[in-house]
Coordinates of C-alpha atoms in Angstrom, one line a residue:
M1 CA 56.6 -65.1 26.9
K2 CA 52.9 -65.6 27.7
K3 CA 52.6 -62.0 28.7
S4 CA 54.2 -60.8 25.4
A5 CA 51.9 -63.1 23.3
F6 CA 48.9 -61.7 25.2
I7 CA 50.0 -58.1 24.5
L8 CA 50.5 -59.0 20.8
V9 CA 47.0 -60.4 20.6
L10 CA 45.6 -57.2 22.2
L11 CA 47.5 -55.1 19.6
I12 CA 46.1 -57.2 16.8
I13 CA 42.6 -56.9 18.1
F14 CA 43.0 -53.1 18.6
Q15 CA 44.4 -52.7 15.1
S16 CA 41.5 -54.6 13.6
M17 CA 39.1 -52.4 15.5
L18 CA 40.8 -49.3 14.1
S19 CA 40.6 -50.8 10.6
F20 CA 36.9 -51.6 11.0
S21 CA 36.0 -48.2 12.4
A22 CA 38.1 -46.3 9.9
F23 CA 35.3 -46.3 7.3
A24 CA 31.6 -46.2 7.5
E25 CA 29.0 -46.6 4.8
T26 CA 27.7 -43.2 3.6
P27 CA 24.0 -42.9 2.7
I28 CA 24.5 -40.6 -0.4
S29 CA 23.3 -40.6 -4.0
V30 CA 25.9 -40.2 -6.7
Y31 CA 25.1 -38.9 -10.2
C32 CA 27.5 -38.8 -13.1
N33 CA 26.7 -36.9 -16.4
G34 CA 23.0 -37.0 -15.9
S35 CA 22.6 -40.6 -14.6
A36 CA 22.5 -42.2 -11.2
V37 CA 25.3 -44.5 -10.4
S38 CA 24.6 -47.8 -8.6
F39 CA 27.1 -49.3 -6.3
E40 CA 27.3 -52.8 -5.0
Y41 CA 29.3 -51.6 -2.0
G42 CA 29.5 -48.1 -0.5
P43 CA 30.0 -45.2 -0.8
Y44 CA 32.1 -45.0 2.3
T45 CA 33.4 -42.2 4.5
I46 CA 37.1 -42.5 5.4
N47 CA 38.7 -39.7 7.5
G48 CA 35.9 -37.4 6.4
T49 CA 36.3 -38.1 2.7
T50 CA 33.6 -39.8 0.6
M51 CA 35.1 -42.8 -1.2
I52 CA 33.5 -44.5 -4.2
S53 CA 34.1 -47.7 -6.1
L54 CA 36.4 -47.1 -9.0
K55 CA 35.0 -50.0 -11.0
D56 CA 31.4 -48.8 -10.7
M57 CA 32.3 -45.3 -11.7
G58 CA 34.5 -46.5 -14.6
Q59 CA 31.5 -48.5 -15.9
A60 CA 29.3 -45.5 -15.6
L61 CA 31.7 -43.5 -17.7
G62 CA 32.2 -46.3 -20.3
F63 CA 35.8 -47.3 -19.3
N64 CA 37.2 -50.7 -18.6
C65 CA 38.8 -51.6 -15.3
V66 CA 41.4 -54.4 -15.2
W67 CA 42.9 -55.7 -12.0
D68 CA 46.7 -56.1 -11.9
E69 CA 47.2 -58.5 -9.0
P70 CA 51.1 -58.4 -8.7
N71 CA 51.1 -54.6 -8.5
K72 CA 47.8 -54.3 -6.6
T73 CA 46.7 -51.8 -9.3
V74 CA 43.5 -51.1 -11.2
I75 CA 44.2 -50.1 -14.8
V76 CA 41.4 -47.9 -16.1
G77 CA 41.3 -47.5 -19.9
G78 CA 39.4 -46.7 -23.0
G79 CA 40.3 -44.9 -26.3
T80 CA 43.2 -42.6 -25.7
F81 CA 42.7 -42.6 -21.9
A82 CA 44.4 -44.7 -19.2
A83 CA 45.0 -44.4 -15.5
W84 CA 46.8 -46.6 -13.0
V85 CA 45.3 -46.7 -9.5
Q86 CA 47.5 -48.5 -7.0
I87 CA 46.2 -49.6 -3.5
N88 CA 47.7 -47.4 -0.7
N89 CA 49.4 -45.1 -3.2
P90 CA 47.9 -41.6 -3.4
V91 CA 49.8 -40.7 -6.6
I92 CA 47.9 -41.7 -9.7
P93 CA 49.5 -41.6 -13.2
V94 CA 47.0 -40.6 -15.9
S95 CA 47.6 -40.7 -19.7
K96 CA 45.4 -38.7 -22.0
N97 CA 46.1 -38.4 -25.7
G98 CA 49.7 -39.5 -25.0
V99 CA 50.3 -36.9 -22.3
L100 CA 51.2 -38.3 -18.9
T101 CA 50.2 -36.4 -15.7
Y102 CA 50.1 -37.3 -12.0
H103 CA 47.2 -36.7 -9.6
T104 CA 47.5 -37.0 -5.9
A105 CA 44.5 -38.3 -3.9
S106 CA 43.6 -36.7 -0.6
V107 CA 43.1 -40.3 0.8
A108 CA 45.1 -43.1 -0.8
P109 CA 43.1 -45.7 -2.7
C110 CA 42.1 -48.7 -0.6
M111 CA 40.5 -52.1 -0.9
I112 CA 37.1 -52.7 0.7
N113 CA 35.1 -55.9 0.0
G114 CA 37.3 -56.7 -2.9
R115 CA 36.8 -53.3 -4.6
T116 CA 39.1 -50.4 -5.1
F117 CA 37.8 -47.2 -3.5
V118 CA 39.0 -43.7 -4.3
P119 CA 37.9 -40.2 -3.2
V120 CA 35.0 -38.7 -5.3
R121 CA 37.1 -35.7 -6.1
T122 CA 40.0 -37.9 -7.4
V123 CA 37.6 -39.5 -9.8
A124 CA 36.6 -36.1 -11.1
D125 CA 40.3 -35.1 -11.4
I126 CA 41.1 -38.2 -13.4
Y127 CA 38.3 -37.6 -15.8
D128 CA 38.6 -33.8 -16.0
G129 CA 35.4 -33.3 -14.2
T130 CA 33.8 -31.1 -11.5
V131 CA 32.2 -32.3 -8.3
Y132 CA 29.1 -30.8 -6.7
W133 CA 28.0 -31.7 -3.2
N134 CA 24.8 -30.9 -1.5
S135 CA 24.7 -31.9 2.2
A136 CA 21.0 -31.0 2.5
C137 CA 20.0 -34.0 0.3
S138 CA 23.2 -36.1 0.6
T139 CA 23.9 -36.0 -3.2
V140 CA 27.1 -35.9 -5.1
G141 CA 27.2 -34.9 -8.8
I142 CA 30.1 -35.3 -11.2
V143 CA 30.2 -33.7 -14.6
T144 CA 33.1 -34.5 -16.9
S145 CA 34.7 -32.1 -19.4
S146 CA 33.5 -34.4 -22.3
Y147 CA 29.9 -34.1 -21.3
D148 CA 27.8 -32.0 -23.6
G149 CA 25.1 -31.2 -21.1
S150 CA 22.3 -32.7 -23.3
Y151 CA 19.9 -33.9 -20.7
Q152 CA 16.2 -33.3 -20.1
S153 CA 16.4 -33.5 -16.3
P154 CA 19.3 -32.5 -14.0
Y155 CA 22.1 -35.0 -13.6
T156 CA 21.6 -34.5 -9.9
R157 CA 18.2 -34.8 -8.4
I158 CA 16.3 -31.6 -7.6
I159 CA 13.7 -32.3 -4.9
I160 CA 11.2 -30.2 -2.9
D161 CA 11.2 -31.2 0.7
G162 CA 8.5 -30.4 3.2
F163 CA 6.1 -29.1 0.5
T164 CA 2.3 -29.6 0.6
P165 CA 0.7 -28.6 -2.7
P166 CA -2.7 -26.8 -2.5
Q167 CA -5.8 -28.8 -3.3
T168 CA -8.6 -26.2 -2.7
V169 CA -7.9 -22.5 -2.1
V170 CA -10.8 -20.4 -0.8
M171 CA -11.1 -16.9 -2.3
G172 CA -9.8 -14.4 0.2
R173 CA -7.9 -16.9 2.2
P174 CA -4.0 -16.9 1.8
Y175 CA -2.2 -20.1 0.9
V176 CA 1.4 -20.2 2.0
L177 CA 4.0 -21.9 -0.1
S178 CA 6.4 -23.7 2.2
G179 CA 9.1 -26.2 1.8
T180 CA 12.7 -26.2 0.5
I181 CA 14.1 -27.0 -2.9
H182 CA 17.3 -29.0 -2.8
S183 CA 19.8 -29.5 -5.6
A184 CA 23.4 -30.8 -5.7
V185 CA 24.3 -28.0 -8.0
H186 CA 23.7 -24.3 -7.3
L187 CA 20.3 -23.2 -8.4
N188 CA 20.2 -20.4 -10.9
R189 CA 16.5 -19.5 -10.7
V190 CA 13.1 -20.7 -9.5
N191 CA 9.9 -19.8 -11.3
V192 CA 6.3 -20.2 -10.0
K193 CA 3.4 -19.9 -12.3
I194 CA -0.3 -20.3 -11.7
I195 CA -2.3 -21.0 -14.9
D196 CA -6.1 -21.0 -15.2
N197 CA -7.0 -24.4 -16.8
A198 CA -10.1 -23.1 -18.6
T199 CA -8.6 -20.0 -20.2
G200 CA -4.9 -20.9 -20.3
I201 CA -4.2 -17.4 -18.8
T202 CA -1.2 -17.2 -16.5
E203 CA -2.5 -15.4 -13.5
I204 CA 0.7 -15.5 -11.5
N205 CA 4.3 -15.6 -12.9
E206 CA 7.1 -14.9 -10.4
T207 CA 10.8 -15.7 -10.8
D208 CA 13.7 -15.5 -8.3
F209 CA 17.0 -15.1 -10.2
D210 CA 20.7 -15.6 -9.3
I211 CA 20.0 -17.8 -6.3
Q212 CA 23.6 -19.2 -6.1
S213 CA 22.7 -21.8 -3.5
C214 CA 21.9 -25.5 -3.4
S215 CA 18.9 -24.9 -1.2
Y216 CA 16.0 -22.5 -1.7
M217 CA 13.0 -21.9 0.6
L218 CA 9.7 -21.4 -1.3
S219 CA 8.7 -18.8 1.3
N220 CA 11.2 -16.5 -0.4
I221 CA 9.0 -16.2 -3.4
D222 CA 5.7 -16.6 -1.6
S223 CA 5.4 -13.0 -0.5
R224 CA 4.9 -12.0 -4.1
I225 CA 2.1 -14.5 -4.7
T226 CA -1.4 -13.7 -3.5
F227 CA -3.5 -16.8 -3.8
G228 CA -6.5 -15.0 -2.5
K229 CA -6.7 -12.8 -5.6
L230 CA -7.0 -15.7 -8.0
S231 CA -10.2 -16.1 -10.0
K232 CA -12.6 -19.0 -9.3
G233 CA -11.9 -22.3 -11.1
S234 CA -9.4 -25.0 -11.8
K235 CA -5.7 -24.0 -11.8
T236 CA -2.3 -25.5 -12.3
L237 CA 0.6 -24.6 -10.1
K238 CA 3.9 -25.0 -11.9
I239 CA 7.2 -24.8 -10.1
T240 CA 10.3 -24.8 -12.4
C241 CA 13.8 -25.1 -11.0
V242 CA 16.9 -24.4 -13.1
D243 CA 20.4 -25.2 -11.9
A244 CA 23.7 -23.5 -12.9
H245 CA 24.1 -25.9 -15.9
E246 CA 20.6 -25.1 -17.1
G247 CA 19.4 -28.5 -15.9
R248 CA 15.6 -28.2 -15.3
A249 CA 13.1 -29.9 -13.0
E250 CA 9.4 -29.1 -13.3
F251 CA 6.8 -29.8 -10.7
D252 CA 3.1 -29.5 -11.7
Y253 CA 0.2 -29.5 -9.2
S254 CA -3.6 -29.1 -9.9
F255 CA -5.8 -27.3 -7.5
S256 CA -9.1 -25.3 -7.5
V257 CA -10.2 -21.9 -6.3
S258 CA -13.6 -21.7 -4.7
F259 CA -15.9 -19.2 -3.0
P260 CA -16.1 -19.3 0.8
Q261 CA -18.3 -21.9 2.4
G262 CA -22.0 -21.1 1.9
A263 CA -21.2 -18.4 -0.7
T264 CA -22.3 -18.1 -4.3
V265 CA -21.8 -15.4 -6.9
N266 CA -25.3 -14.0 -6.3
S267 CA -25.3 -14.5 -2.5
P268 CA -21.7 -14.5 -1.3
V269 CA -22.5 -13.5 2.3
Y270 CA -22.5 -15.5 5.5
M271 CA -21.1 -13.0 7.9
L272 CA -22.6 -9.7 9.0
W273 CA -20.7 -6.4 8.8
P274 CA -19.1 -6.0 12.3
V275 CA -19.7 -2.2 12.6
P276 CA -23.3 -1.4 11.5
S277 CA -22.9 2.3 11.8
S278 CA -19.9 2.7 9.5
G279 CA -18.6 1.4 6.2
L280 CA -15.4 3.5 6.3
I281 CA -12.5 1.2 5.6
T282 CA -9.2 2.8 6.5
T283 CA -6.9 -0.3 5.9
I284 CA -7.7 -3.3 3.8
F285 CA -6.2 -6.8 4.0
W286 CA -2.7 -6.6 2.6
C287 CA -2.3 -5.8 -1.1
D288 CA 0.4 -6.8 -3.6
N289 CA 2.4 -3.6 -3.1
P290 CA 4.9 -4.0 -0.2
F291 CA 5.1 -0.2 0.1
C292 CA 1.3 0.2 0.5
H293 CA 0.2 1.6 3.8
S294 CA -1.7 -1.7 4.4
N295 CA 1.6 -3.6 4.4
A296 CA 3.9 -1.0 6.1
G297 CA 6.9 -2.8 4.5
R298 CA 6.1 -6.1 6.1
V299 CA 6.1 -9.4 4.2
N300 CA 2.9 -10.6 5.9
G301 CA 1.3 -7.1 5.6
H302 CA -1.8 -6.2 7.5
A303 CA -3.8 -9.4 7.9
A304 CA -7.1 -7.7 8.9
I305 CA -9.3 -4.8 7.9
D306 CA -9.7 -1.6 9.8
I307 CA -13.2 0.1 10.0
A308 CA -13.3 3.7 11.4
A309 CA -16.2 4.7 13.6
S310 CA -17.0 7.0 16.5
E311 CA -16.0 6.0 20.0
D312 CA -18.0 3.2 21.5
A313 CA -20.0 2.6 18.3
S314 CA -21.6 -0.8 18.5
V315 CA -19.5 -3.8 17.4
I316 CA -21.6 -7.0 16.7
A317 CA -20.8 -10.7 16.4
V318 CA -20.7 -11.5 12.7
M319 CA -22.1 -15.0 13.2
D320 CA -23.1 -17.4 15.9
G321 CA -20.3 -18.6 18.2
V322 CA -18.7 -18.8 21.6
V323 CA -16.4 -16.2 23.1
E324 CA -13.1 -17.9 23.3
D325 CA -11.2 -15.1 24.9
Q326 CA -11.5 -11.4 25.8
G327 CA -9.7 -8.7 27.8
F328 CA -6.7 -6.4 27.3
G329 CA -3.9 -7.6 24.9
S330 CA -0.6 -8.4 26.6
Y331 CA 2.5 -10.5 26.2
E332 CA 1.0 -13.1 28.5
N333 CA -2.1 -13.7 26.3
S334 CA -0.1 -13.3 23.0
Q335 CA -2.3 -10.2 22.1
T336 CA 0.3 -7.5 22.6
G337 CA -0.8 -4.2 20.9
Y338 CA -4.4 -5.2 20.3
G339 CA -5.7 -3.3 23.3
N340 CA -9.2 -4.5 24.4
F341 CA -10.1 -7.5 22.2
I342 CA -12.7 -10.2 21.8
R343 CA -12.1 -13.5 20.0
I344 CA -15.0 -15.7 19.0
D345 CA -14.9 -19.4 18.0
H346 CA -17.5 -20.2 15.3
G347 CA -16.6 -23.9 15.1
N348 CA -15.0 -25.9 12.3
G349 CA -11.7 -24.0 12.7
L350 CA -13.3 -20.6 12.0
K351 CA -12.6 -17.7 14.4
T352 CA -13.0 -13.9 14.3
Q353 CA -11.3 -11.3 16.4
Y354 CA -12.3 -7.7 17.2
S355 CA -9.6 -5.4 18.6
H356 CA -8.8 -1.9 19.9
L357 CA -12.2 -1.8 21.5
Y358 CA -13.4 0.9 23.8
S359 CA -15.7 -1.4 25.7
I360 CA -16.2 -5.2 26.1
K361 CA -19.8 -6.4 26.7
V362 CA -19.3 -10.2 26.7
T363 CA -17.5 -12.7 28.9
T364 CA -15.3 -15.7 28.1
G365 CA -17.3 -18.8 27.4
Q366 CA -20.5 -16.8 26.6
Q367 CA -22.5 -17.9 23.6
V368 CA -23.4 -15.2 21.1
K369 CA -25.7 -14.9 18.2
A370 CA -25.0 -13.1 14.9
G371 CA -25.9 -9.5 15.4
D372 CA -25.4 -9.4 19.2
I373 CA -23.6 -6.3 20.4
I374 CA -20.3 -7.6 21.9
G375 CA -18.4 -4.3 22.4
G376 CA -17.7 -0.8 21.2
V377 CA -15.2 0.8 18.8
G378 CA -12.2 2.3 20.5
N379 CA -8.6 3.4 20.4
T380 CA -6.8 1.1 22.8
G381 CA -3.5 -0.7 22.3
N382 CA -1.3 0.3 19.4
S383 CA -3.8 2.5 17.7
T384 CA -3.9 6.0 16.2
G385 CA -7.6 6.6 16.2
N386 CA -11.0 5.1 16.9
H387 CA -11.5 2.0 14.7
L388 CA -12.1 -1.7 14.7
D389 CA -9.3 -4.0 13.7
F390 CA -11.2 -7.1 12.5
Y391 CA -9.7 -10.4 11.3
I392 CA -10.9 -13.9 10.3
S393 CA -8.9 -17.0 10.6
Q394 CA -9.6 -20.5 9.3
D395 CA -7.5 -23.3 10.8
G396 CA -5.1 -20.6 12.0
V397 CA -4.7 -18.9 8.6
R398 CA -5.8 -15.3 8.2
C399 CA -8.4 -14.7 5.5
D400 CA -9.5 -11.5 3.6
P401 CA -12.7 -10.4 5.3
L402 CA -13.9 -8.7 2.1
Y403 CA -14.6 -12.2 0.7
Y404 CA -16.7 -13.2 3.7
L405 CA -18.6 -10.2 5.1
D406 CA -21.9 -8.7 4.1
I407 CA -20.4 -5.5 2.6
P408 CA -22.8 -2.5 3.2
A409 CA -23.8 -0.2 0.4
N410 CA -21.9 2.7 2.0
A411 CA -18.6 0.8 2.3
R412 CA -15.7 2.8 0.8
C413 CA -11.9 3.0 1.2
V414 CA -10.1 6.0 2.6
E415 CA -6.8 5.3 0.9
S416 CA -6.7 5.5 -3.0
C417 CA -4.2 2.6 -3.2
D418 CA -6.8 0.3 -1.4
V419 CA -9.6 1.0 -4.0
P420 CA -8.4 -1.4 -6.7
F421 CA -8.3 -4.3 -4.3
F422 CA -11.6 -3.4 -2.8
K423 CA -13.2 -3.3 -6.3
A424 CA -11.5 -6.6 -7.2
A425 CA -13.0 -8.3 -4.2
L426 CA -16.4 -7.0 -5.1
A427 CA -16.1 -8.1 -8.7
A428 CA -14.9 -11.6 -7.7
R429 CA -18.0 -12.0 -5.7
G430 CA -20.3 -10.7 -8.4
I431 CA -21.2 -7.5 -6.6
Q432 CA -21.9 -4.5 -8.8
R433 CA -21.1 -1.1 -7.3

């Protein structure tokens, strides 16, 4: 007898443990017809299904909920609508305009903390609605058939996660848009505009259409935006997101575009030209055209300039610094394809690199002065002719050298498609040629 009682107690404890572990509170946000719904309890997850309070949702939709204790049923009603939701009964009778239909819930309604909980999708079925779910931002949106869609902001939040807006962009230095837009409803399109605050002119206007996804990476549109080509002054970055129901969310950020450090319109130079004997530019920093030879079909293009010259023509340090590394590019030193190279650290996050060299005339750790000969032009590594591949990086981000270097009077471009961008860089710096 004692043994049977002990087993019975164990069964009761085990059953209570099962009941307790059957549901867990779910950290999600629920929106209904444009408004966030507040819950005193829940939402909860039961057997993988999100369950929400019927009373709270009924109030959000403007319906009354009356508890029928003898039948353990919630009667939801208002106008010509009524529904009877019985605890532990998945079949829910619904009357609309005198027409009775039956809806079957994927998980039977249950009582938690004195409230009746039903699946989110069942609520949508009862009210002739549609459910949208976005796992990326843990958001549920419900839109009912009676909803006219007249809202200024989306019924489900649209957020940008992991986005750092620009504050100051240096001319010639790329700024990369990163981060992800999340929406509980499929996004239709994303537009990015950059407007000059002084003139009101839209300098950049790019749109990505027919996204058909709840998440969108800003890097998808960034390849079409060249921050380095913006004019100097105060700007507004406007990101507009439109969902499948034409719900809109706009994000505005102010930033400024400035000349490089130490540069002015009349005196924009603080780096020497790296190949004194030649001004022949065979490839510019990447242009806006993905089919341009400077880009070779790559999204990130050619993040340097190429200067052609005779074999072993002198290459000089463009400014004071310390040789951070030098040698032959390989997989081990992350310089594959560069051939003989030299990288100089100029301090404050500014570095320059000289690649495809014929000769190297400095050692690692050596201090150099602007104008010191550090090597000779060559054709080593992945190269098709004698030239210097020269790049500048600030805090690890590549910069357009044409906005930093002392451009010689004999500088010119070999490729016709490079000429407009070469002239634009000169004009932005106030150089008349």
